[in-house]
Each structure stands twice: as C-alpha cells, then as structure tokens.
PDB file of C-alpha atoms in Angstrom:
ATOM      1  CA  THR P  10      71.675  36.847  95.577  1.00  0.00           C
ATOM      2  CA  ASP P  11      72.782  36.011  99.266  1.00  0.00           C
ATOM      3  CA  LEU P  12      72.262  39.399 100.779  1.00  0.00           C
ATOM      4  CA  CYS P  13      73.792  38.490 104.376  1.00  0.00           C
ATOM      5  CA  ARG P  14      77.814  37.769 102.420  1.00  0.00           C
ATOM      6  CA  PHE P  15      76.261  40.659 100.047  1.00  0.00           C
ATOM      7  CA  ASN P  16      76.548  43.178 103.018  1.00  0.00           C
ATOM      8  CA  LEU P  17      78.992  41.922 105.837  1.00  0.00           C
ATOM      9  CA  ASP P  18      81.189  42.012 102.164  1.00  0.00           C
ATOM     10  CA  LYS P  19      79.934  45.915 102.659  1.00  0.00           C
ATOM     11  CA  ILE P  20      80.503  46.449 106.079  1.00  0.00           C
ATOM     12  CA  ASN P  21      84.179  45.396 105.150  1.00  0.00           C
ATOM     13  CA  ASN P  22      84.594  47.512 102.231  1.00  0.00           C
ATOM     14  CA  GLY P  23      83.345  50.648 105.090  1.00  0.00           C
ATOM     15  CA  LYS P  24      85.361  49.623 108.159  1.00  0.00           C
ATOM     16  CA  ALA P  25      88.520  50.953 106.178  1.00  0.00           C
ATOM     17  CA  LEU P  26      87.203  54.631 106.147  1.00  0.00           C
ATOM     18  CA  LEU P  27      86.591  53.544 110.111  1.00  0.00           C
ATOM     19  CA  ALA P  28      90.466  53.245 110.648  1.00  0.00           C
ATOM     20  CA  THR P  29      90.921  56.283 112.648  1.00  0.00           C
ATOM     21  CA  ASP P  30      87.592  56.710 114.120  1.00  0.00           C
ATOM     22  CA  THR P  31      87.448  57.310 117.516  1.00  0.00           C
ATOM     23  CA  SER P  32      84.099  56.433 119.020  1.00  0.00           C
ATOM     24  CA  GLY P  33      84.378  53.051 119.134  1.00  0.00           C
ATOM     25  CA  LYS P  34      82.414  52.272 116.102  1.00  0.00           C
ATOM     26  CA  SER P  35      84.787  49.808 114.034  1.00  0.00           C
ATOM     27  CA  GLY P  36      84.472  48.075 117.528  1.00  0.00           C
ATOM     28  CA  GLU P  37      80.400  48.097 117.764  1.00  0.00           C
ATOM     29  CA  ILE P  38      81.210  46.927 113.598  1.00  0.00           C
ATOM     30  CA  ASP P  39      83.383  44.109 113.995  1.00  0.00           C
ATOM     31  CA  THR P  40      80.626  42.549 117.180  1.00  0.00           C
ATOM     32  CA  ALA P  41      77.963  43.153 114.204  1.00  0.00           C
ATOM     33  CA  VAL P  42      79.988  40.884 112.046  1.00  0.00           C
ATOM     34  CA  SER P  43      80.634  38.117 114.565  1.00  0.00           C
ATOM     35  CA  GLN P  44      76.782  37.542 115.933  1.00  0.00           C
ATOM     36  CA  ALA P  45      76.164  37.808 111.837  1.00  0.00           C
ATOM     37  CA  LYS P  46      79.136  35.102 110.819  1.00  0.00           C
ATOM     38  CA  ALA P  47      77.155  33.821 114.152  1.00  0.00           C
ATOM     39  CA  ALA P  48      73.164  33.503 112.948  1.00  0.00           C
ATOM     40  CA  HIS P  49      74.830  33.077 108.576  1.00  0.00           C
ATOM     41  CA  ALA P  50      76.997  30.286 109.732  1.00  0.00           C
ATOM     42  CA  ALA P  51      73.423  28.745 111.615  1.00  0.00           C
ATOM     43  CA  GLY P  52      72.101  29.098 108.207  1.00  0.00           C
ATOM     44  CA  ASP P  53      69.472  32.261 110.048  1.00  0.00           C
ATOM     45  CA  ASP P  54      69.971  34.328 107.201  1.00  0.00           C
ATOM     46  CA  LYS P  55      67.299  36.389 108.593  1.00  0.00           C
ATOM     47  CA  LYS P  56      69.302  37.261 111.498  1.00  0.00           C
ATOM     48  CA  CYS P  57      72.386  38.019 109.221  1.00  0.00           C
ATOM     49  CA  ILE P  58      70.045  40.379 106.965  1.00  0.00           C
ATOM     50  CA  GLU P  59      69.134  42.276 110.262  1.00  0.00           C
ATOM     51  CA  ILE P  60      72.255  42.708 111.829  1.00  0.00           C
ATOM     52  CA  THR P  61      74.113  43.534 109.904  1.00  0.00           C
ATOM     53  CA  SER P  62      71.811  45.733 107.496  1.00  0.00           C
ATOM     54  CA  LYS P  63      72.187  47.718 111.070  1.00  0.00           C
ATOM     55  CA  ALA P  64      75.599  47.914 110.544  1.00  0.00           C
ATOM     56  CA  LEU P  65      76.193  49.436 106.978  1.00  0.00           C
ATOM     57  CA  GLN P  66      73.094  52.048 108.892  1.00  0.00           C
ATOM     58  CA  ASP P  67      75.587  52.354 112.042  1.00  0.00           C
ATOM     59  CA  LEU P  68      78.424  53.115 109.362  1.00  0.00           C
ATOM     60  CA  GLN P  69      76.607  54.689 106.969  1.00  0.00           C
ATOM     61  CA  ASN P  70      75.771  57.138 110.263  1.00  0.00           C
ATOM     62  CA  SER P  71      80.082  57.116 111.093  1.00  0.00           C
ATOM     63  CA  GLU P  72      81.210  58.287 107.084  1.00  0.00           C
ATOM     64  CA  LYS P  73      78.290  61.092 107.773  1.00  0.00           C
ATOM     65  CA  GLY P  74      80.107  62.239 110.840  1.00  0.00           C
ATOM     66  CA  GLY P  75      77.083  61.753 112.413  1.00  0.00           C
ATOM     67  CA  GLN P  76      77.768  59.263 116.091  1.00  0.00           C
TER      68      GLN P  76
END
C-alpha cells in the first residue's frame, strides 16, 4: 500500500474535526500536508511518511484535547 497517500487521506478526514480548533493546529497540519505532497511528488515517500506520521500524531493529540 502507499502509506504516504493513506496518511494524507487520514489527515484530511481528521482535519474536519479541527474545523473549530483555535490553537492554530489546523494551519500547522496544512503546512505539513503541503510538505508531504511535495515530497511525494518528488518521489520521496520516506519523507512523506515521516511528515504525515507526525501530523497524524498531532491530530490525534488535538482530538484528545491536548496541545
């Protein structure tokens, strides 16, 4: 499976939950997605997975109410 693309999809789904987030986390996630897509386009899946994995962790932390 293409873990990079899978993670990007998960982030997009998770971001819907951040719609009301005021901590600025949503902007950070957007930046991460842009970087990940650029890495993916360059064929650097390892970097894409690295970026998206961290972004997913941030998302999960936000959902728990953590900062």
